[in-house]
Coordinates of C-alpha atoms and ligand atoms in Angstrom, one line a residue:
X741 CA 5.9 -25.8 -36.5
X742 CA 2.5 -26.2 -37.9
X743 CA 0.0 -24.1 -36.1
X744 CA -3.4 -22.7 -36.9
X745 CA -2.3 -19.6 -34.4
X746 CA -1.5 -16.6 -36.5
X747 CA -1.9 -13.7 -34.2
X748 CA -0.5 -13.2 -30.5
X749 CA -3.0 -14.5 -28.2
X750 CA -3.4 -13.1 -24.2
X751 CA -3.8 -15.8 -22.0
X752 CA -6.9 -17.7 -22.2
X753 CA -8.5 -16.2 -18.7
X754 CA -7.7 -12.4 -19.8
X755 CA -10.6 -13.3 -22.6
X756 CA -12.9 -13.9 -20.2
X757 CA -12.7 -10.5 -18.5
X758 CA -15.4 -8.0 -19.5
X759 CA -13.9 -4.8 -19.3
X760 CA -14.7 -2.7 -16.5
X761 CA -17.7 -0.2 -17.8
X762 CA -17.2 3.1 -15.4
X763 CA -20.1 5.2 -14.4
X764 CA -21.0 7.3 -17.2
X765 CA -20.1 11.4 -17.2
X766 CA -22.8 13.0 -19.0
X767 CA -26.4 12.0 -19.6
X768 CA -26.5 12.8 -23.2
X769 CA -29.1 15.8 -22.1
X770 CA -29.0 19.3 -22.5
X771 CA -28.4 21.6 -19.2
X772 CA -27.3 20.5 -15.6
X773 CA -26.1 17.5 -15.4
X774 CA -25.9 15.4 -12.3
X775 CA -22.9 12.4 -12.2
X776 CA -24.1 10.6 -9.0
X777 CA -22.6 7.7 -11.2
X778 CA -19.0 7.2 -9.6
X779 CA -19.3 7.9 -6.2
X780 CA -17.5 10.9 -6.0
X781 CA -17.4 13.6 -3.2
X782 CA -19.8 16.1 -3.8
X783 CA -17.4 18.7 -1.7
X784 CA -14.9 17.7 -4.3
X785 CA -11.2 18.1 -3.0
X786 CA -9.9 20.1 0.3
X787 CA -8.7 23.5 -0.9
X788 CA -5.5 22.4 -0.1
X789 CA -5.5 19.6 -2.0
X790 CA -5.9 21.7 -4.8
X791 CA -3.3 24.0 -3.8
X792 CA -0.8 21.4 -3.6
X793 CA -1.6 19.8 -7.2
X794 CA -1.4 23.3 -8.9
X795 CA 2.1 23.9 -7.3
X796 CA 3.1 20.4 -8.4
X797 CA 3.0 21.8 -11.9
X798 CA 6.4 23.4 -11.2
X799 CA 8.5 20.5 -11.4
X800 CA 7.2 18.2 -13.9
X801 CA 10.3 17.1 -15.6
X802 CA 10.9 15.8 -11.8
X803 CA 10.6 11.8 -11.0
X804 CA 8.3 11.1 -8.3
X805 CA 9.6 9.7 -5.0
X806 CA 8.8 6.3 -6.2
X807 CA 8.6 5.0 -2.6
X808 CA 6.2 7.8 -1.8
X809 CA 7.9 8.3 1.6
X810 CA 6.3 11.5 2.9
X811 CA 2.6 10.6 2.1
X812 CA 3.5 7.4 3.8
X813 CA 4.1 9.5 6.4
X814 CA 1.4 11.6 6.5
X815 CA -0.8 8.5 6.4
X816 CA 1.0 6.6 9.2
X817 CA 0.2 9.8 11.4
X818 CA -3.3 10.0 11.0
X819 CA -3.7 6.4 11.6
X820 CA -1.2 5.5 13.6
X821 CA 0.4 3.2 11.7
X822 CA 4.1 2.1 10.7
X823 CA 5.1 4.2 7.7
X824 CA 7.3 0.6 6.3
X825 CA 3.8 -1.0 6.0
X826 CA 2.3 0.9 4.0
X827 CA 2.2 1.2 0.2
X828 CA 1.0 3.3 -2.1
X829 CA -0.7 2.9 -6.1
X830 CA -1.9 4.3 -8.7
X831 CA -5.5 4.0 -7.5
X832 CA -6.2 1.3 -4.4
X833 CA -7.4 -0.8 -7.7
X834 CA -4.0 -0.8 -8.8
X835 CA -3.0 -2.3 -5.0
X836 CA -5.8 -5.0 -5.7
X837 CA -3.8 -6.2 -8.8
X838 CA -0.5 -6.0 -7.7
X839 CA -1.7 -8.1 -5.0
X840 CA -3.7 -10.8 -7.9
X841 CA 0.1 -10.9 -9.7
X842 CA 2.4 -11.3 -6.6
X843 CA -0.4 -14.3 -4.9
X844 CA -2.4 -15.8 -7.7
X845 CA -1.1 -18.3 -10.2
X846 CA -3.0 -20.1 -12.8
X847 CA -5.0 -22.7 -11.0
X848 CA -5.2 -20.9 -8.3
X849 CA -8.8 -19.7 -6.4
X850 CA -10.0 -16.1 -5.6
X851 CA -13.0 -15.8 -3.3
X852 CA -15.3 -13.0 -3.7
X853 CA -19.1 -12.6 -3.1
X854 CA -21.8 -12.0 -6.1
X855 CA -22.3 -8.3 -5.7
X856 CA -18.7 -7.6 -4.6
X857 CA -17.0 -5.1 -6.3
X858 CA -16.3 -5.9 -10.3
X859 CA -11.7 -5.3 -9.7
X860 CA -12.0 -8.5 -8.1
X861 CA -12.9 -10.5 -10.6
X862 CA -10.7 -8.6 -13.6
X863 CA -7.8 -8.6 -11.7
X864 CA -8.4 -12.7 -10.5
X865 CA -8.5 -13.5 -14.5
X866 CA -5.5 -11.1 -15.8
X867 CA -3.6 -13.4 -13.2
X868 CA -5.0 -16.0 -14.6
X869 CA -6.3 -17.3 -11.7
X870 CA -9.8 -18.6 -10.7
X871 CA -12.6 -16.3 -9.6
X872 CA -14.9 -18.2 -6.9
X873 CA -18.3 -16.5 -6.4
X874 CA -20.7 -16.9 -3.5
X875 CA -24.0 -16.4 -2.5
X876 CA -24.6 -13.2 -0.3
X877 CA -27.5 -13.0 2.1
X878 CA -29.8 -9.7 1.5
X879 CA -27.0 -7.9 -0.4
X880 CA -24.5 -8.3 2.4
X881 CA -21.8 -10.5 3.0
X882 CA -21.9 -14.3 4.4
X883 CA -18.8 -15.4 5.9
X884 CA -20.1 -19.1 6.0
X885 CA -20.6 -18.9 2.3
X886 CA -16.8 -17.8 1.9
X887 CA -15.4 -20.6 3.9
X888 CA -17.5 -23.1 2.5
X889 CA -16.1 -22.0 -1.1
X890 CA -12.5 -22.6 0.2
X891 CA -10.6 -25.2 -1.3
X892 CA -7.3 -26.5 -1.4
X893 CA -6.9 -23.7 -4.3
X894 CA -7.6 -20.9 -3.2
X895 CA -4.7 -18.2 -2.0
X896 CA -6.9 -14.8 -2.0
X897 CA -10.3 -13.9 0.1
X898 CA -11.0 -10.4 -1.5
X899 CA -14.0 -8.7 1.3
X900 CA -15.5 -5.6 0.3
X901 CA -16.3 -3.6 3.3
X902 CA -18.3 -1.7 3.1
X903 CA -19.0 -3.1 -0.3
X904 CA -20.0 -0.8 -3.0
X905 CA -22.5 -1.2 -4.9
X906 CA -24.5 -3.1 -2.0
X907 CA -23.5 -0.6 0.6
X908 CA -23.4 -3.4 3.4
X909 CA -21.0 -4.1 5.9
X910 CA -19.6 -7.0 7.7
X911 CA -19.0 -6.3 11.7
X912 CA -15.4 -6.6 12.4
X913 CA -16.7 -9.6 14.7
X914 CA -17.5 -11.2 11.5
X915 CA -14.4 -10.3 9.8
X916 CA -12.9 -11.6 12.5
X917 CA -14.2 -14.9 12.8
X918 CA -13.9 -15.1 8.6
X919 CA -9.6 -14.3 9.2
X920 CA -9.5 -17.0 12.3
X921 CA -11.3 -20.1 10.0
X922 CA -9.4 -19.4 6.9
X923 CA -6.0 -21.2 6.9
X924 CA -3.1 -19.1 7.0
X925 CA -1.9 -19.5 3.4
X926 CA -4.8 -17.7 2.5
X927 CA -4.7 -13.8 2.0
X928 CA -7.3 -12.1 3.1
X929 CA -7.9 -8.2 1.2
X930 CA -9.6 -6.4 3.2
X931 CA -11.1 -3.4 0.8
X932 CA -11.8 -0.3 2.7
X933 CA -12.2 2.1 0.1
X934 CA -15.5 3.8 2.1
X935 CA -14.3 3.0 5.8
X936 CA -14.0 6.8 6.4
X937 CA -18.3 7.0 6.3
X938 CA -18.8 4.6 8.3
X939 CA -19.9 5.4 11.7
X940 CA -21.0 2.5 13.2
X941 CA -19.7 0.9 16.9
X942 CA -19.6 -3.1 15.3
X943 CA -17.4 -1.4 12.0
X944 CA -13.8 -1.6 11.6
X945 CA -11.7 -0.8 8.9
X946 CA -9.5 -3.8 10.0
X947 CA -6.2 -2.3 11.0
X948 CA -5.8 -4.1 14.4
X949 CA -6.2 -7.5 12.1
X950 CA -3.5 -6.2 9.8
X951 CA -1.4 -5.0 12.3
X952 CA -1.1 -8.8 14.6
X953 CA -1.0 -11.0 11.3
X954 CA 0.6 -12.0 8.8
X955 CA -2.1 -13.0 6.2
X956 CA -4.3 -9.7 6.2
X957 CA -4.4 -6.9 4.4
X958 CA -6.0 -3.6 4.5
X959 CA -6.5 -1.4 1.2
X960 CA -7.7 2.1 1.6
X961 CA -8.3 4.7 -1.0
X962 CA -8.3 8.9 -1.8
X963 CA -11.1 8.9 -4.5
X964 CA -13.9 8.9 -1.7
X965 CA -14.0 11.0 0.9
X966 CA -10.6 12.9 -0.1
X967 CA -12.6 13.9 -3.8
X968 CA -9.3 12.9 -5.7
X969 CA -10.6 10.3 -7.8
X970 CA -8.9 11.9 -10.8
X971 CA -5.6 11.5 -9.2
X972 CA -5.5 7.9 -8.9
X973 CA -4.5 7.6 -5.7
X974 CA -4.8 4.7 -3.0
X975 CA -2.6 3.2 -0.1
X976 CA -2.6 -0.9 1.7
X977 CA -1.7 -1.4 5.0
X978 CA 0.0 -5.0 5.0
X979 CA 2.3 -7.3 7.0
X980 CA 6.5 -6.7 6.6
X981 CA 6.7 -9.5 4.2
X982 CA 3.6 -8.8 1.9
X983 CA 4.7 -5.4 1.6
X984 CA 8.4 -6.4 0.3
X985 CA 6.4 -8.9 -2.2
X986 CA 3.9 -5.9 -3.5
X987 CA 7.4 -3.5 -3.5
X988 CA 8.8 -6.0 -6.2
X989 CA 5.7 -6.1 -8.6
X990 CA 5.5 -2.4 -8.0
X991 CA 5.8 -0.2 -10.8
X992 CA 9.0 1.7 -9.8
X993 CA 6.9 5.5 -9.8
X994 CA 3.5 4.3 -9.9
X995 CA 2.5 6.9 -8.0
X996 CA 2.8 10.6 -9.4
X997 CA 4.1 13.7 -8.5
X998 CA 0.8 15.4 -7.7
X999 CA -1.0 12.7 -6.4
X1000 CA 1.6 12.5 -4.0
X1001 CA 1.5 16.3 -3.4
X1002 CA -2.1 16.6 -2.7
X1003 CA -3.0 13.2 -0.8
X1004 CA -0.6 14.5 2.1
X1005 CA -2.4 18.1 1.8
X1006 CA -6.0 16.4 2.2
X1007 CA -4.3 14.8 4.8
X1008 CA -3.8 17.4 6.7
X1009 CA -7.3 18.5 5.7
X1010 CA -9.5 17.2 9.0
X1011 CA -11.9 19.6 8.9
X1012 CA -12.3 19.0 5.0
X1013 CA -13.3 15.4 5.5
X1014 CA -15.3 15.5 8.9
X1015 CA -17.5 18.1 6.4
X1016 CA -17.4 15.4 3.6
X1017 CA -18.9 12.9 6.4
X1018 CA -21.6 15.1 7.8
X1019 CA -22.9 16.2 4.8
X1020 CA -23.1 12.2 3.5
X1021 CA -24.0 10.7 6.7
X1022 CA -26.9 14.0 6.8
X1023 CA -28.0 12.8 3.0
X1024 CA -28.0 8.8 3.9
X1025 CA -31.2 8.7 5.9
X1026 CA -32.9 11.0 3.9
X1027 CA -32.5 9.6 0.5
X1028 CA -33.6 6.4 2.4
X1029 CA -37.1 7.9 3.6
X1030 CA -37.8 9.9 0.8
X1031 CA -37.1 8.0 -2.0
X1032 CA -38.6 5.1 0.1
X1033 CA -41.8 6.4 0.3
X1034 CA -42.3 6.7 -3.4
X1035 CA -42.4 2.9 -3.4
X1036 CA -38.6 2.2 -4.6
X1037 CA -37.0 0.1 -1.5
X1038 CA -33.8 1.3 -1.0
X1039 CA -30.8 -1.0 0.8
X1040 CA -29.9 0.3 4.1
X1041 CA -25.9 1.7 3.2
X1042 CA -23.0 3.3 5.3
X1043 CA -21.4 4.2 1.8
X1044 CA -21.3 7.3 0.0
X1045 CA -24.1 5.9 -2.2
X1046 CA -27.5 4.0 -2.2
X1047 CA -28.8 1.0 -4.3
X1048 CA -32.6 1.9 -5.7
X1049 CA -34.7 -1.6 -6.3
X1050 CA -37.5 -0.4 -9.2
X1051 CA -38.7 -4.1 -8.6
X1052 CA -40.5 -2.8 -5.9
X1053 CA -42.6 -1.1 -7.7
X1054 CA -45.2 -2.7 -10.0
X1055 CA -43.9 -1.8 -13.9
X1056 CA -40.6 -0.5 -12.2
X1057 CA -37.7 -1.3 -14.6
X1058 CA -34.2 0.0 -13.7
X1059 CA -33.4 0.5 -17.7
X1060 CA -36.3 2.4 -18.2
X1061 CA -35.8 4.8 -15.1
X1062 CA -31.8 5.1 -15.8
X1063 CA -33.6 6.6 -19.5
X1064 CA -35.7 8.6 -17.9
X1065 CA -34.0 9.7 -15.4
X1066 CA -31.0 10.8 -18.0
X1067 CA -33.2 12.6 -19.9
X1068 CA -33.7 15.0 -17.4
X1069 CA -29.8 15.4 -16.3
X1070 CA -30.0 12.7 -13.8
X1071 CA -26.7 10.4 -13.8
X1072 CA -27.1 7.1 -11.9
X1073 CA -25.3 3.7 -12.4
X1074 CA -26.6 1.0 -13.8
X1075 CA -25.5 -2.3 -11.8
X1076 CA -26.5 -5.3 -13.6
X1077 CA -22.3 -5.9 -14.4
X1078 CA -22.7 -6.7 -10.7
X1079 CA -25.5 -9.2 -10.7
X1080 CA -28.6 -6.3 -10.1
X1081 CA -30.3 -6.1 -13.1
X1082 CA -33.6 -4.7 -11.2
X1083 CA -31.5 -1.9 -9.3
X1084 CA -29.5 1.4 -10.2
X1085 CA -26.9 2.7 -7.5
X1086 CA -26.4 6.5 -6.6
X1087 CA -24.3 8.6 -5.2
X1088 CA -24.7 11.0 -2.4
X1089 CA -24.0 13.7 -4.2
X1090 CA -25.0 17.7 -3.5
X1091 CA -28.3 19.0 -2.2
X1092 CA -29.0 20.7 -5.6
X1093 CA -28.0 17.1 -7.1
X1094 CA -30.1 14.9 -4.5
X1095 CA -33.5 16.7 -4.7
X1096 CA -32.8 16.6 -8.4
X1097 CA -32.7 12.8 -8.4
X1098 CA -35.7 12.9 -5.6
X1099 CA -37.8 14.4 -8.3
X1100 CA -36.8 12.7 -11.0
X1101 CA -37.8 9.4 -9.2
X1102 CA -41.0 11.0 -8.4
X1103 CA -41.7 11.7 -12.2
X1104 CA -40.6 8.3 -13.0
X1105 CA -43.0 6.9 -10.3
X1106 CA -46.2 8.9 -11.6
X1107 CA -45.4 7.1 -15.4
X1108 CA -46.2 4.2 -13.6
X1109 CA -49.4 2.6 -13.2
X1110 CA -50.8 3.5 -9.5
X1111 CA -52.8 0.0 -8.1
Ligands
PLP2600 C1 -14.2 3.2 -5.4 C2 -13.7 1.9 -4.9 C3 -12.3 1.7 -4.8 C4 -11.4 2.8 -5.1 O1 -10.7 2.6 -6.2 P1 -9.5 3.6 -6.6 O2 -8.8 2.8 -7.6 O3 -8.7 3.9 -5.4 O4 -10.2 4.8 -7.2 C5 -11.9 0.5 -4.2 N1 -12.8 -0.4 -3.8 C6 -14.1 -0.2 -3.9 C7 -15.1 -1.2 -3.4 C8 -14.6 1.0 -4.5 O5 -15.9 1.2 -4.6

């Protein structure tokens, strides 16, 4: 009976979780603010969207239809998918942990990459499971560093792609060849929160993958390009049998009422996101060139968003721009949770917002000493 514990104690691996740190809201500064911190959409929400969240507010003493059937619906339409393999959470991050609880015991080995999406790891240790890290080459992705990490242990291959903060890809050729070395017990997560972006003819989303195995799934999500972030609101596409495992860890309404409401109105919203691409995919280049030529290099991305290296720059710090660049309203995110100490991610955001940040990187640059 003797024993030095006198308080509950969590599992020894949830004490090695750093809590996830979100981009911050507000720069501390007085007038306009710019959050290109969280990736959001700068179009925020289709109208309808909107519309169907307001008139939600009519029935809240109302359950939710726990099994979400006609936003699986909506989804499996515009994808083409079977509505029974789908699922839906409270954010796709909450589809990334139900997925660590159902596969993952202690012991047990997750595979990520080092600048892979933070969930990964939090959701590998509240399982109490293993976190593997490997190397990435030039901010993107190396298969052959994931299968070299597998062991007997390992159960989950979480992919990021595109991954945010790098905003890399892997061509679904690669993705491909990844799914056909790793042995079958393994589940591969295929994390697709920014597929939508991405126009490029080697990308896929990896629904083909999903749809002729059994060891692949796809998550997908409605804070991006449907500008519902505060809705919490994400969906997987997954084989019969992962989707009865997730449906028994599930939450029995994890998904609420106006979530539900407005995903299948942004749905329905085409013209909404197609606007929500042009304007990003417009942005993308130019952010590149012009915030290239002040000296900062700047990752190629098909994201919403684009990493800034101040290393580049002789007396660039990342710390001392994200100050500076607060100061003046100017809301980026710091990345060094994700292994880039030297860098600070933002996100596409509006044209006021972007020629904002444009000249606030250009009066950062001129503090600097010019060689
Ligand atoms: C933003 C993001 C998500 C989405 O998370 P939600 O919980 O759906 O808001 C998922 N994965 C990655 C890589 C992201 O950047």
């Amino acid at each position: 009976m003797s024993s030095a514990v006198t308080k509950p104690e969590p599992r020894p691996s949830v004490l090695q979780i750093a809590a996830y740190v979100p981009g911050r809201a507000s720069s501390g500064s007085t007038g306009k603010q710019h959050k290109l911190s969280s990736n959001e959409n700068p179009l925020g929400p289709s109208p309808a969207a909107r519309e169907a969240f307001a008139a939600a507010a009519q029935t809240l003493e109302r359950y939710p239809d726990g099994s979400a059937t006609e936003l699986r619906e909506a989804i499996a339409s515009a994808y083409g998918l079977k509505a029974d393999r789908i699922i839906c959470g409270n954010g796709s991050d909450e589809i990334l942990a139900m997925v660590a609880n159902a596969y993952l015991r202690p012991g047990d080995e997750a595979i990520f990459t080092e600048h892979a999406f933070l969930v990964y790891r939090i959701v590998t240790l509240a399982a109490g499971a293993t976190p593997v890290v490997v190397k990435e080459k030039n901010l993107t992705v190396d298969v052959d560093a994931i299968l070299a990490a597998v062991t007997d242990k390992t159960r989950v291959v979480f992919l990021a792609n595109p991954n945010n903060p790098t905003g890399s890809y892997t061509p679904i050729d690669e993705v491909r060849r990844l799914r056909e070395a790793l042995p079958a017990r393994i589940l591969l997560v295929i994390d697709a929160a920014y597929a939508e972006y991405v126009r490029r003819n080697d990308y896929e989303a990896g629904i083909e993958l999903v749809a002729t195995r059994n060891d692949t799934i796809m998550t997908r999500t409605f804070s991006k390009i449907h500008g519902l972030a505060a809705l919490r609101l994400g969906w997987a596409y997954a084989p019969a049998d992962v989707i009865d495992t997730l449906h028994r860890v599930r939450g029995p309404f994890n998904v609420n009422a106006a979530a539900l409401a407005a995903g299948v109105a942004a749905l329905g919203d085409r013209a909404h996101m197609e606007r929500s691409v042009e304007h990003n995919n417009r942005w993308l280049p130019i952010l590149r060139e012009r915030i290239g030529a002040l000296g900062f290099t700047v990752a190629p991305s098909v994201g919403n968003f684009v990493l800034i290296d101040f290393s580049s720059v002789p007396g660039g710090d990342a710390g001392e721009a994200d100050t500076f660049l607060s100061a003046r309203g100017v809301i980026l995110r710091r990345v060094s949770a994700y292994g880039l100490p030297t860098m600070l991610r933002m996100s596409v955001g509006d044209d006021e917002g972007n020629e904002a940040t444009i000249a606030a990187l250009a009066a950062y640059r001129d503090t600097l000493p010019h060689e």
